[in-house]
Tab-separated table of C-alpha atoms and ligand atoms in Angstrom:
chain	number	residue	atom	x	y	z
A	1014	VAL	CA	0.000	0.000	0.000
A	1015	ASN	CA	2.770	2.340	0.966
A	1016	THR	CA	4.413	1.684	-2.414
A	1017	GLN	CA	1.234	2.664	-4.234
A	1018	ILE	CA	0.831	5.802	-2.147
A	1019	GLN	CA	4.429	6.803	-2.805
A	1020	LEU	CA	4.137	6.169	-6.543
A	1021	GLN	CA	0.891	8.072	-6.854
A	1022	SER	CA	1.881	11.068	-4.745
A	1023	PRO	CA	2.710	14.001	-6.974
A	1024	PHE	CA	6.354	14.919	-7.272
A	1025	VAL	CA	8.565	17.280	-9.197
A	1026	LEU	CA	11.884	16.147	-10.580
A	1027	VAL	CA	14.196	19.148	-10.525
A	1028	ILE	CA	17.123	18.559	-12.879
A	1029	PHE	CA	20.307	20.586	-12.469
A	1030	GLY	CA	22.288	20.269	-15.673
A	1031	ALA	CA	19.326	20.578	-18.005
A	1032	THR	CA	21.327	20.334	-21.214
A	1033	GLY	CA	24.083	18.019	-20.011
A	1034	ASP	CA	24.971	14.600	-21.343
A	1035	LEU	CA	23.062	12.712	-18.662
A	1036	ALA	CA	19.809	14.601	-19.165
A	1037	ARG	CA	20.127	14.177	-22.913
A	1038	SER	CA	21.170	10.567	-23.023
A	1039	LYS	CA	19.391	8.980	-20.081
A	1040	LEU	CA	17.011	10.890	-17.838
A	1041	PHE	CA	14.268	11.942	-20.209
A	1042	LYS	CA	14.248	8.586	-21.961
A	1043	ALA	CA	13.905	6.844	-18.592
A	1044	LEU	CA	11.077	9.160	-17.556
A	1045	ALA	CA	9.250	8.602	-20.834
A	1046	ALA	CA	9.597	4.823	-20.419
A	1047	LEU	CA	8.368	4.882	-16.809
A	1048	SER	CA	5.464	7.034	-17.840
A	1049	SER	CA	4.469	4.853	-20.810
A	1050	LYS	CA	4.650	1.692	-18.686
A	1051	GLY	CA	2.360	3.370	-16.171
A	1052	TRP	CA	4.898	3.255	-13.319
A	1053	LEU	CA	5.014	6.993	-12.841
A	1054	ALA	CA	2.207	9.317	-13.777
A	1055	ASN	CA	1.830	12.116	-11.324
A	1056	PHE	CA	5.026	14.065	-11.955
A	1057	ARG	CA	6.386	17.247	-13.468
A	1058	VAL	CA	9.944	18.129	-14.432
A	1059	VAL	CA	11.542	21.481	-13.792
A	1060	ALA	CA	14.894	21.749	-15.531
A	1061	PHE	CA	17.369	24.297	-14.245
A	1062	GLY	CA	20.172	25.438	-16.503
A	1063	ARG	CA	22.283	28.319	-17.681
A	1064	ARG	CA	21.249	28.307	-21.326
A	1065	ASP	CA	18.722	30.676	-22.707
A	1066	PHE	CA	15.566	28.560	-23.055
A	1067	ASP	CA	11.926	29.085	-22.204
A	1068	ASP	CA	9.492	26.212	-21.610
A	1069	MET	CA	8.651	25.826	-25.297
A	1070	SER	CA	12.155	25.947	-26.668
A	1071	TYR	CA	13.420	23.632	-23.917
A	1072	ARG	CA	10.712	21.089	-24.727
A	1073	GLN	CA	11.777	21.236	-28.363
A	1074	PHE	CA	15.357	20.656	-27.235
A	1075	VAL	CA	14.306	17.627	-25.173
A	1076	PHE	CA	12.209	16.245	-28.008
A	1077	ARG	CA	15.057	16.579	-30.481
A	1078	GLU	CA	18.137	15.827	-28.366
A	1079	ALA	CA	16.876	13.489	-25.647
A	1080	LEU	CA	13.843	11.723	-27.092
A	1081	GLN	CA	15.275	11.745	-30.625
A	1082	GLY	CA	11.986	12.811	-32.103
A	1083	ASP	CA	10.080	9.786	-30.783
A	1084	SER	CA	6.461	10.900	-30.914
A	1085	GLN	CA	5.267	8.245	-28.425
A	1086	SER	CA	7.543	9.655	-25.752
A	1087	ALA	CA	6.442	13.195	-26.540
A	1088	VAL	CA	3.538	12.902	-24.080
A	1089	ILE	CA	5.920	13.813	-21.291
A	1090	LEU	CA	6.887	17.118	-22.920
A	1091	GLU	CA	3.923	19.019	-21.546
A	1092	LYS	CA	5.056	18.092	-18.052
A	1093	ILE	CA	8.412	19.820	-18.509
A	1094	SER	CA	9.296	23.409	-17.750
A	1095	TYR	CA	12.520	25.363	-17.648
A	1096	VAL	CA	14.103	27.838	-15.263
A	1097	LYS	CA	17.132	29.742	-16.445
A	1098	GLY	CA	19.599	30.348	-13.671
A	1099	GLU	CA	23.127	30.254	-12.317
A	1100	PHE	CA	24.189	27.633	-9.790
A	1101	LYS	CA	25.682	30.295	-7.549
A	1102	ASP	CA	22.983	32.901	-7.558
A	1103	ALA	CA	20.384	33.134	-4.803
A	1104	SER	CA	17.883	34.938	-7.019
A	1105	SER	CA	17.945	32.013	-9.476
A	1106	TYR	CA	16.835	29.726	-6.649
A	1107	ARG	CA	14.041	32.174	-5.804
A	1108	ARG	CA	12.839	31.905	-9.394
A	1109	LEU	CA	13.102	28.117	-9.125
A	1110	GLY	CA	11.042	28.299	-5.927
A	1111	ASP	CA	8.410	30.448	-7.676
A	1112	LYS	CA	8.177	27.929	-10.481
A	1113	LEU	CA	7.811	25.028	-8.058
A	1114	SER	CA	5.101	26.860	-6.113
A	1115	SER	CA	3.228	27.606	-9.289
A	1116	VAL	CA	3.428	23.945	-10.423
A	1117	ASP	CA	2.065	22.891	-7.026
A	1118	ALA	CA	-0.711	25.484	-7.001
A	1119	LYS	CA	-1.864	25.258	-10.614
A	1120	GLU	CA	-1.175	21.683	-11.608
A	1121	PHE	CA	-1.250	19.513	-8.490
A	1122	LYS	CA	-3.406	21.833	-6.348
A	1123	LYS	CA	-1.343	20.643	-3.413
A	1124	CYS	CA	2.203	20.669	-2.190
A	1125	SER	CA	4.229	18.004	-3.981
A	1126	ASN	CA	7.356	16.015	-3.153
A	1127	LYS	CA	10.634	17.114	-4.694
A	1128	LEU	CA	13.486	15.123	-6.177
A	1129	PHE	CA	16.579	17.246	-6.777
A	1130	TYR	CA	18.796	15.569	-9.361
A	1131	LEU	CA	22.342	16.884	-9.611
A	1132	ALA	CA	23.162	15.870	-13.188
A	1133	VAL	CA	26.168	18.185	-13.229
A	1134	PRO	CA	29.940	17.705	-12.948
A	1135	PRO	CA	30.808	17.095	-9.256
A	1136	VAL	CA	32.616	20.463	-8.973
A	1137	HIS	CA	29.168	22.083	-8.804
A	1138	TYR	CA	27.790	19.882	-6.006
A	1139	GLU	CA	28.915	22.011	-3.116
A	1140	VAL	CA	27.448	25.263	-4.349
A	1141	ILE	CA	24.154	23.717	-5.486
A	1142	ILE	CA	23.629	21.854	-2.209
A	1143	SER	CA	24.354	24.961	-0.145
A	1144	GLU	CA	22.197	27.266	-2.252
A	1145	LEU	CA	19.340	24.791	-2.396
A	1146	SER	CA	19.360	24.469	1.319
A	1147	LEU	CA	19.563	28.230	1.900
A	1148	SER	CA	16.606	28.713	-0.409
A	1149	GLY	CA	14.452	26.535	1.858
A	1150	LEU	CA	13.409	24.385	-1.092
A	1151	THR	CA	14.710	21.241	0.578
A	1152	ILE	CA	12.074	21.414	3.321
A	1153	PRO	CA	9.333	18.862	2.590
A	1154	CYS	CA	5.831	20.235	2.417
A	1155	GLY	CA	3.678	17.296	1.324
A	1156	GLY	CA	2.224	16.226	4.667
A	1157	ASP	CA	3.261	13.257	6.819
A	1158	LEU	CA	4.541	11.197	3.933
A	1159	GLY	CA	6.005	14.242	2.193
A	1160	TRP	CA	9.654	14.235	1.224
A	1161	THR	CA	12.447	16.019	-0.552
A	1162	ARG	CA	15.381	13.963	-1.785
A	1163	VAL	CA	18.674	14.666	-3.477
A	1164	LEU	CA	20.282	12.454	-6.108
A	1165	LEU	CA	23.972	12.735	-6.895
A	1166	GLU	CA	25.969	11.064	-9.623
A	1167	LYS	CA	29.289	9.394	-8.997
A	1168	PRO	CA	32.123	10.065	-8.440
A	1169	PHE	CA	31.455	11.389	-4.939
A	1170	GLY	CA	34.480	13.576	-4.403
A	1171	SER	CA	37.849	13.007	-6.019
A	1172	ASP	CA	39.535	11.173	-3.139
A	1173	LEU	CA	38.769	10.087	0.403
A	1174	GLU	CA	39.182	13.585	1.841
A	1175	THR	CA	36.912	15.338	-0.643
A	1176	ALA	CA	34.354	12.530	-0.356
A	1177	LYS	CA	34.281	13.036	3.409
A	1178	ARG	CA	33.865	16.781	2.914
A	1179	LEU	CA	30.972	16.181	0.554
A	1180	ASP	CA	29.388	13.837	3.081
A	1181	LEU	CA	29.722	16.412	5.844
A	1182	LEU	CA	28.126	19.024	3.649
A	1183	LEU	CA	25.288	16.690	2.732
A	1184	ALA	CA	24.798	15.687	6.349
A	1185	LYS	CA	24.514	19.353	7.305
A	1186	HIS	CA	21.571	19.851	4.996
A	1187	PHE	CA	19.939	16.446	4.557
A	1188	LYS	CA	19.183	13.349	6.566
A	1189	GLU	CA	20.827	10.171	5.296
A	1190	GLU	CA	17.473	8.809	4.056
A	1191	GLN	CA	17.167	11.838	1.770
A	1192	ILE	CA	20.522	11.257	0.048
A	1193	PHE	CA	20.755	8.985	-2.995
A	1194	ARG	CA	24.297	8.375	-4.266
A	1195	ILE	CA	23.850	6.982	-7.748
A	1196	ASP	CA	25.981	4.264	-9.252
A	1197	HIS	CA	23.657	3.286	-12.070
A	1198	TYR	CA	25.486	-0.031	-12.500
A	1199	LEU	CA	24.047	-1.207	-9.185
A	1200	ALA	CA	20.606	-0.607	-10.677
A	1201	LYS	CA	21.223	-2.713	-13.770
A	1202	GLU	CA	19.094	-5.818	-14.019
A	1203	SER	CA	22.135	-7.931	-14.803
A	1204	LEU	CA	23.931	-6.762	-11.663
A	1205	GLN	CA	20.929	-7.375	-9.461
A	1206	ASN	CA	20.890	-10.786	-11.017
A	1207	ILE	CA	24.365	-11.609	-9.712
A	1208	LEU	CA	23.093	-12.031	-6.167
A	1209	ALA	CA	19.896	-13.737	-7.274
A	1210	PHE	CA	21.976	-16.153	-9.330
A	1211	ARG	CA	24.509	-16.819	-6.581
A	1212	PHE	CA	22.011	-17.354	-3.815
A	1213	SER	CA	19.191	-19.108	-5.669
A	1214	ASN	CA	21.268	-21.793	-7.377
A	1215	SER	CA	22.728	-24.178	-4.887
A	1216	ILE	CA	25.077	-25.674	-7.483
A	1217	PHE	CA	27.222	-22.540	-7.792
A	1218	GLU	CA	27.677	-21.053	-4.334
A	1219	PRO	CA	29.818	-23.986	-3.087
A	1220	LEU	CA	32.269	-23.171	-5.911
A	1221	TRP	CA	32.462	-19.517	-4.958
A	1222	SER	CA	35.887	-19.326	-3.370
A	1223	ARG	CA	39.623	-19.658	-3.911
A	1224	LYS	CA	39.253	-23.401	-3.820
A	1225	PHE	CA	37.564	-23.458	-7.228
A	1226	VAL	CA	37.997	-19.979	-8.686
A	1227	GLU	CA	41.331	-19.214	-10.306
A	1228	ARG	CA	40.665	-15.570	-11.142
A	1229	VAL	CA	37.915	-13.071	-11.805
A	1230	GLU	CA	38.027	-10.640	-14.719
A	1231	ILE	CA	35.868	-7.565	-14.841
A	1232	ASN	CA	35.977	-5.971	-18.265
A	1233	PHE	CA	34.446	-2.644	-19.154
A	1234	PHE	CA	35.262	-2.037	-22.803
A	1235	GLU	CA	33.716	0.764	-24.842
A	1236	GLU	CA	33.999	1.718	-28.483
A	1237	ARG	CA	32.839	5.226	-27.700
A	1238	THR	CA	35.405	7.952	-27.253
A	1239	VAL	CA	34.955	10.819	-24.810
A	1240	ALA	CA	33.723	13.150	-27.566
A	1241	GLY	CA	31.114	15.530	-26.185
A	1242	ARG	CA	32.133	14.844	-22.569
A	1243	GLY	CA	35.766	15.911	-22.701
A	1244	LEU	CA	35.589	18.530	-19.983
A	1245	PHE	CA	33.906	16.205	-17.503
A	1246	TYR	CA	36.010	13.178	-18.375
A	1247	ASP	CA	39.375	14.905	-18.362
A	1248	GLY	CA	38.958	15.804	-14.709
A	1249	LEU	CA	38.593	12.102	-13.934
A	1250	GLY	CA	40.178	9.612	-16.305
A	1251	ALA	CA	38.915	6.060	-16.620
A	1252	LEU	CA	39.840	4.989	-13.094
A	1253	LEU	CA	37.569	7.570	-11.482
A	1254	ASP	CA	34.936	7.612	-14.218
A	1255	VAL	CA	34.120	3.908	-14.034
A	1256	GLY	CA	36.780	2.121	-11.930
A	1257	GLN	CA	36.112	3.695	-8.545
A	1258	ASN	CA	32.401	3.015	-8.908
A	1259	HIS	CA	30.970	0.702	-11.581
A	1260	LEU	CA	33.811	-1.839	-11.573
A	1261	LEU	CA	34.047	-1.938	-7.797
A	1262	ALA	CA	30.269	-2.282	-7.549
A	1263	MET	CA	30.503	-5.363	-9.770
A	1264	LEU	CA	33.407	-6.718	-7.757
A	1265	SER	CA	31.529	-6.260	-4.500
A	1266	LEU	CA	28.539	-8.245	-5.761
A	1267	ILE	CA	30.747	-11.096	-6.931
A	1268	ALA	CA	32.885	-11.282	-3.797
A	1269	MET	CA	30.504	-10.386	-0.959
A	1270	LYS	CA	29.115	-12.768	1.593
A	1271	LYS	CA	25.437	-13.627	1.608
A	1272	PRO	CA	23.716	-10.778	3.447
A	1273	LYS	CA	21.510	-11.725	6.369
A	1274	ASP	CA	18.502	-10.430	4.446
A	1275	LEU	CA	17.832	-8.317	1.366
A	1276	SER	CA	17.354	-5.031	3.210
A	1277	ALA	CA	19.290	-1.952	2.124
A	1278	GLY	CA	21.241	-1.969	5.388
A	1279	ALA	CA	22.325	-5.611	5.120
A	1280	LEU	CA	23.373	-5.280	1.477
A	1281	HIS	CA	25.258	-2.041	2.045
A	1282	LYS	CA	27.071	-3.647	4.948
A	1283	GLU	CA	28.278	-6.692	3.023
A	1284	ARG	CA	29.196	-4.702	-0.085
A	1285	ALA	CA	31.200	-2.268	2.047
A	1286	LYS	CA	32.921	-5.093	3.952
A	1287	VAL	CA	34.322	-6.575	0.776
A	1288	LEU	CA	35.458	-3.223	-0.560
A	1289	GLY	CA	37.137	-2.547	2.773
A	1290	ARG	CA	39.257	-5.685	2.221
A	1291	LEU	CA	40.636	-4.641	-1.149
A	1292	LYS	CA	44.359	-4.433	-1.726
A	1293	ILE	CA	46.643	-4.334	-4.716
A	1294	PHE	CA	47.339	-7.904	-5.839
A	1295	CYS	CA	51.061	-8.454	-5.364
A	1296	GLY	CA	52.996	-10.455	-7.888
A	1297	GLN	CA	50.839	-9.323	-10.826
A	1298	GLU	CA	52.860	-6.174	-11.578
A	1299	GLY	CA	52.937	-7.109	-15.256
A	1300	VAL	CA	49.201	-6.694	-15.692
A	1301	PHE	CA	49.030	-3.092	-14.479
A	1302	ARG	CA	48.463	-0.858	-17.472
A	1303	ARG	CA	47.578	2.754	-17.947
A	1304	ALA	CA	47.086	4.241	-21.393
A	1305	GLN	CA	45.495	7.028	-23.392
A	1306	TYR	CA	44.110	6.783	-26.919
A	1307	GLU	CA	45.784	8.771	-29.666
A	1308	GLY	CA	43.828	11.925	-30.407
A	1309	TYR	CA	42.394	12.153	-26.892
A	1310	ARG	CA	44.259	15.387	-26.206
A	1311	SER	CA	42.557	17.104	-29.126
A	1312	GLU	CA	39.035	16.195	-27.973
A	1313	SER	CA	37.053	19.284	-27.077
A	1314	GLY	CA	37.368	20.119	-23.381
A	1315	VAL	CA	40.517	18.012	-22.883
A	1316	ALA	CA	43.789	19.675	-21.815
A	1317	PRO	CA	46.418	19.538	-24.598
A	1318	ASP	CA	48.916	17.985	-22.163
A	1319	SER	CA	46.396	15.792	-20.334
A	1320	GLU	CA	47.769	12.805	-18.452
A	1321	ALA	CA	44.314	11.278	-17.920
A	1322	GLU	CA	44.143	7.582	-18.745
A	1323	THR	CA	41.406	6.352	-21.044
A	1324	PHE	CA	42.344	2.730	-20.402
A	1325	PHE	CA	43.603	0.850	-17.371
A	1326	THR	CA	44.101	-2.619	-15.952
A	1327	VAL	CA	44.470	-3.146	-12.231
A	1328	ALA	CA	44.854	-6.369	-10.248
A	1329	ALA	CA	43.025	-6.353	-6.935
A	1330	ALA	CA	43.026	-8.821	-4.083
A	1331	VAL	CA	40.258	-9.375	-1.561
A	1332	LEU	CA	42.017	-10.064	1.711
A	1333	ASN	CA	39.800	-12.623	3.353
A	1334	LEU	CA	39.843	-16.349	3.727
A	1335	ARG	CA	37.487	-16.967	0.857
A	1336	TRP	CA	39.381	-15.005	-1.785
A	1337	ARG	CA	43.005	-15.095	-0.686
A	1338	ASN	CA	45.317	-15.394	-3.736
A	1339	VAL	CA	42.534	-14.966	-6.285
A	1340	PRO	CA	43.297	-12.001	-8.542
A	1341	PHE	CA	40.430	-9.746	-9.531
A	1342	LEU	CA	41.566	-8.178	-12.782
A	1343	LEU	CA	39.768	-4.933	-13.507
A	1344	SER	CA	40.077	-3.405	-16.978
A	1345	ALA	CA	38.256	-0.490	-18.532
A	1346	GLY	CA	38.766	1.650	-21.582
A	1347	LYS	CA	37.322	3.935	-24.225
A	1348	ALA	CA	37.912	3.970	-27.999
A	1349	LEU	CA	38.465	0.211	-28.118
A	1350	ASN	CA	37.553	-2.187	-30.916
A	1351	GLU	CA	34.448	-3.474	-29.138
A	1352	SER	CA	31.806	-2.497	-26.590
A	1353	LYS	CA	31.552	-5.194	-23.994
A	1354	VAL	CA	30.963	-5.171	-20.273
A	1355	GLU	CA	31.218	-8.537	-18.568
A	1356	ILE	CA	32.390	-10.368	-15.486
A	1357	ARG	CA	34.201	-13.651	-16.074
A	1358	ILE	CA	34.610	-16.137	-13.258
A	1359	ILE	CA	37.394	-18.427	-14.406
A	1360	PHE	CA	37.517	-21.734	-12.575
A	1361	ARG	CA	40.590	-23.742	-11.796
A	1362	LYS	CA	41.624	-26.506	-14.133
A	1363	ASP	CA	41.305	-30.036	-12.938
A	1364	ASP	CA	44.623	-31.720	-12.321
A	1365	GLY	CA	46.368	-32.270	-15.584
A	1366	ARG	CA	43.431	-31.161	-17.747
A	1367	LEU	CA	43.424	-28.248	-20.103
A	1368	ASN	CA	39.758	-27.430	-19.961
A	1369	GLN	CA	38.772	-24.450	-17.941
A	1370	ASN	CA	35.166	-23.704	-17.081
A	1371	GLU	CA	33.952	-20.146	-17.066
A	1372	LEU	CA	30.857	-18.413	-15.852
A	1373	ILE	CA	30.203	-15.108	-17.548
A	1374	PHE	CA	27.851	-12.397	-16.402
A	1375	LYS	CA	27.096	-10.363	-19.512
A	1376	ILE	CA	26.144	-6.768	-18.921
A	1377	ARG	CA	26.623	-5.100	-22.278
A	1378	PRO	CA	25.692	-5.077	-25.149
A	1379	SER	CA	23.182	-7.734	-24.163
A	1380	GLU	CA	22.423	-8.716	-20.583
A	1381	GLY	CA	22.568	-12.348	-19.568
A	1382	ILE	CA	24.616	-15.264	-18.296
A	1383	ALA	CA	26.801	-17.783	-20.111
A	1384	ILE	CA	28.577	-20.897	-18.939
A	1385	LYS	CA	31.511	-22.353	-20.778
A	1386	PHE	CA	31.679	-26.086	-20.457
A	1387	PHE	CA	33.100	-29.051	-22.338
A	1388	ALA	CA	31.374	-31.939	-24.037
A	1389	LYS	CA	32.327	-34.888	-26.124
A	1390	LYS	CA	32.466	-34.162	-29.801
A	1391	PRO	CA	29.808	-36.377	-31.365
A	1392	GLY	CA	30.893	-39.136	-33.669
A	1393	LEU	CA	31.886	-42.765	-33.716
A	1394	GLY	CA	35.382	-43.272	-32.569
A	1395	SER	CA	35.804	-39.636	-31.522
A	1396	GLU	CA	37.046	-38.967	-28.054
A	1397	GLU	CA	37.669	-35.340	-28.617
A	1398	ILE	CA	36.257	-32.837	-26.153
A	1399	GLU	CA	34.946	-29.535	-27.429
A	1400	GLU	CA	34.021	-26.251	-25.858
A	1401	LYS	CA	30.316	-25.364	-25.662
A	1402	ILE	CA	28.409	-22.431	-24.295
A	1403	LEU	CA	25.156	-22.481	-22.348
A	1404	SER	CA	23.706	-19.063	-22.605
A	1405	PHE	CA	20.785	-17.023	-21.382
A	1406	ASN	CA	19.960	-13.520	-22.643
A	1407	TYR	CA	17.356	-11.269	-21.117
A	1408	ASP	CA	16.477	-10.035	-24.595
A	1409	ASP	CA	15.459	-13.548	-25.664
A	1410	ASP	CA	12.426	-13.399	-23.373
A	1411	ALA	CA	11.052	-11.069	-26.012
A	1412	GLY	CA	9.262	-8.002	-24.791
A	1413	LYS	CA	7.730	-8.568	-21.437
A	1414	ASN	CA	10.850	-9.523	-19.532
A	1415	LYS	CA	13.195	-7.240	-21.347
A	1416	ALA	CA	15.590	-5.537	-18.968
A	1417	SER	CA	14.705	-1.909	-18.489
A	1418	ASP	CA	17.328	0.794	-18.485
A	1419	ALA	CA	19.145	1.283	-15.195
A	1420	TYR	CA	18.023	4.910	-14.986
A	1421	GLU	CA	14.399	3.826	-14.893
A	1422	LYS	CA	15.220	1.806	-11.801
A	1423	VAL	CA	17.245	4.690	-10.329
A	1424	LEU	CA	14.340	7.118	-10.671
A	1425	TYR	CA	11.729	4.594	-9.606
A	1426	ASP	CA	13.626	3.617	-6.443
A	1427	ALA	CA	14.371	7.235	-5.592
A	1428	VAL	CA	10.651	8.019	-5.755
A	1429	LEU	CA	9.958	5.008	-3.549
A	1430	GLY	CA	12.723	6.017	-1.163
A	1431	ASP	CA	14.484	2.658	-1.515
A	1432	GLN	CA	18.256	3.077	-1.119
A	1433	THR	CA	19.235	-0.571	-1.648
A	1434	LEU	CA	20.726	-0.024	-5.095
A	1435	PHE	CA	22.479	3.207	-4.214
A	1436	ALA	CA	25.958	3.535	-2.750
A	1437	SER	CA	26.363	4.055	0.974
A	1438	THR	CA	28.979	6.274	2.589
A	1439	ALA	CA	30.879	3.235	3.871
A	1440	GLU	CA	31.138	1.790	0.355
A	1441	VAL	CA	32.248	5.090	-1.110
A	1442	SER	CA	34.964	5.527	1.548
A	1443	ALA	CA	36.223	1.974	1.120
A	1444	ALA	CA	36.347	2.440	-2.657
A	1445	TRP	CA	38.391	5.633	-2.304
A	1446	LYS	CA	40.861	3.908	0.015
A	1447	PHE	CA	41.489	1.254	-2.604
A	1448	ILE	CA	41.785	3.869	-5.356
A	1449	ALA	CA	44.438	5.689	-3.306
A	1450	LYS	CA	46.435	2.440	-3.268
A	1451	VAL	CA	46.061	2.101	-7.030
A	1452	ARG	CA	47.190	5.677	-7.574
A	1453	GLY	CA	50.212	5.060	-5.353
A	1454	HIS	CA	51.066	1.936	-7.299
A	1455	TRP	CA	50.624	3.684	-10.623
A	1456	LYS	CA	53.470	6.051	-9.980
A	1457	GLN	CA	55.587	3.280	-11.469
A	1458	ALA	CA	53.325	2.728	-14.493
A	1459	PRO	CA	54.065	5.080	-17.399
A	1460	LEU	CA	51.136	6.362	-19.453
A	1461	LYS	CA	51.187	4.537	-22.784
A	1462	THR	CA	49.242	5.470	-25.909
A	1463	TYR	CA	47.075	3.300	-28.143
A	1464	LYS	CA	45.326	3.724	-31.433
A	1465	LYS	CA	41.571	4.221	-31.498
A	1466	GLY	CA	39.883	0.912	-32.156
A	1467	SER	CA	42.688	-1.143	-30.582
A	1468	ARG	CA	42.125	-4.563	-29.166
A	1469	VAL	CA	42.898	-4.732	-25.474
A	1470	GLU	CA	45.754	-7.175	-26.085
A	1471	GLU	CA	47.431	-4.558	-28.264
A	1472	ILE	CA	47.634	-1.947	-25.522
B	949	LIG	C1	29.012	6.323	-16.992
B	949	LIG	C2	30.401	6.771	-17.379
B	949	LIG	O1	28.858	6.365	-15.604
B	949	LIG	O2	28.778	5.008	-17.446
B	949	LIG	C3	30.575	6.641	-18.879
B	949	LIG	O3	30.591	8.107	-16.964
B	949	LIG	C4	30.224	5.266	-19.370
B	949	LIG	O4	31.912	6.976	-19.269
B	949	LIG	C5	28.834	4.881	-18.859
B	949	LIG	O5	30.236	5.268	-20.787
B	949	LIG	C6	28.460	3.468	-19.225
B	949	LIG	O6	27.138	3.226	-18.851
B	949	LIG	P1	26.177	2.252	-19.679
B	949	LIG	O7	24.938	2.171	-18.853
B	949	LIG	O8	25.983	2.895	-20.999
B	949	LIG	O9	26.897	0.951	-19.773
């Protein structure tokens, strides 16, 4: 019942970064999908940005740039309005407040809940959070069940210190249950499936340790370059863009212990515990790589002498009894020859045999699971063994079971107030501690270059 009440209560999604990459590529599409599936109906969007739009011209922008002219999604356009403003200007927040009051008075005829989405580069977080709070807009007004919430995109800070500062600032203005730290990988169907798979199939969990697993590879390969996001990306590099968050989120789900239940608290605790045990894997120095694609420095927004890596490989160790001596090899890169995100669990070979079983969680391009096994090649007199793949793809369950985009889940859970698939402070801190170790280790690894479209083995 509470779920229904929450979903039906009117709310306004306030987007900071109205013309940014995230709004264009993900948020409006996710909203349109949620709306067409009937999950969210009673909402409005107020976009806040520096560019010179009014409601009409902004809607045209959204239709063209975010919804790519899809007329079915266009039904959400009338719910969108625009406020032009500066992040550091109190009067802009007054205008935002006026707009929100007018939406409440004219459209909902009551005070609505507010979701403040910071879809901006992290350098703007501090000023937006402070100004929002000063403006009084963060005070809920929708009755007993009324709420205001703030959503922030990773990375949270740029190291442990800045992450702590951000947390202090957030804690000054919001209660923990109002803060949603997004790592959209946690919200992906295929990542949620890792735990379901591990804990619902009794044939796999007994294998889930150093006794049977030789190594784990987490690969995050993208064909896309950083074009269009140069300014944002150059401040981070691949390690902070996806390593500190998405790859470690995947690692935590593979390596964590079974939580005592599926509550947000229990999951956060076990994910954080594993991340807190991460160290550099000694004896794998050869695998550490750090590289930048040729032409990166001439991307718009990128410094001409940038040292940011667009590719890396890191070997991590989880220092507990279960995973001792099992390397977790994390690799990520842009401008590669293929787009593929996957986790490969590579099992030990049986004594003297060559065959090596693998379990693969596929995350992109298609979401699913594959198992590599070996079978006898058919034929009289043949004793040959050949490799076979058992495979399941979410897309094969045509239509109804198709995995929805992670941002739909992010928005849906934020409206419900469910923090399970968001990152907790403890996880973020543990991740930064590991990243500090990687950065320390990297001092010895020179930045190489690679050609766009390279295969990983060529780097
Ligand atoms: C984002 C990173 O968080 O995730 C991008 O900033 C990356 O660099 C993207 O391309 C990948 O997400 P998805 O959902 O497209 O796999």
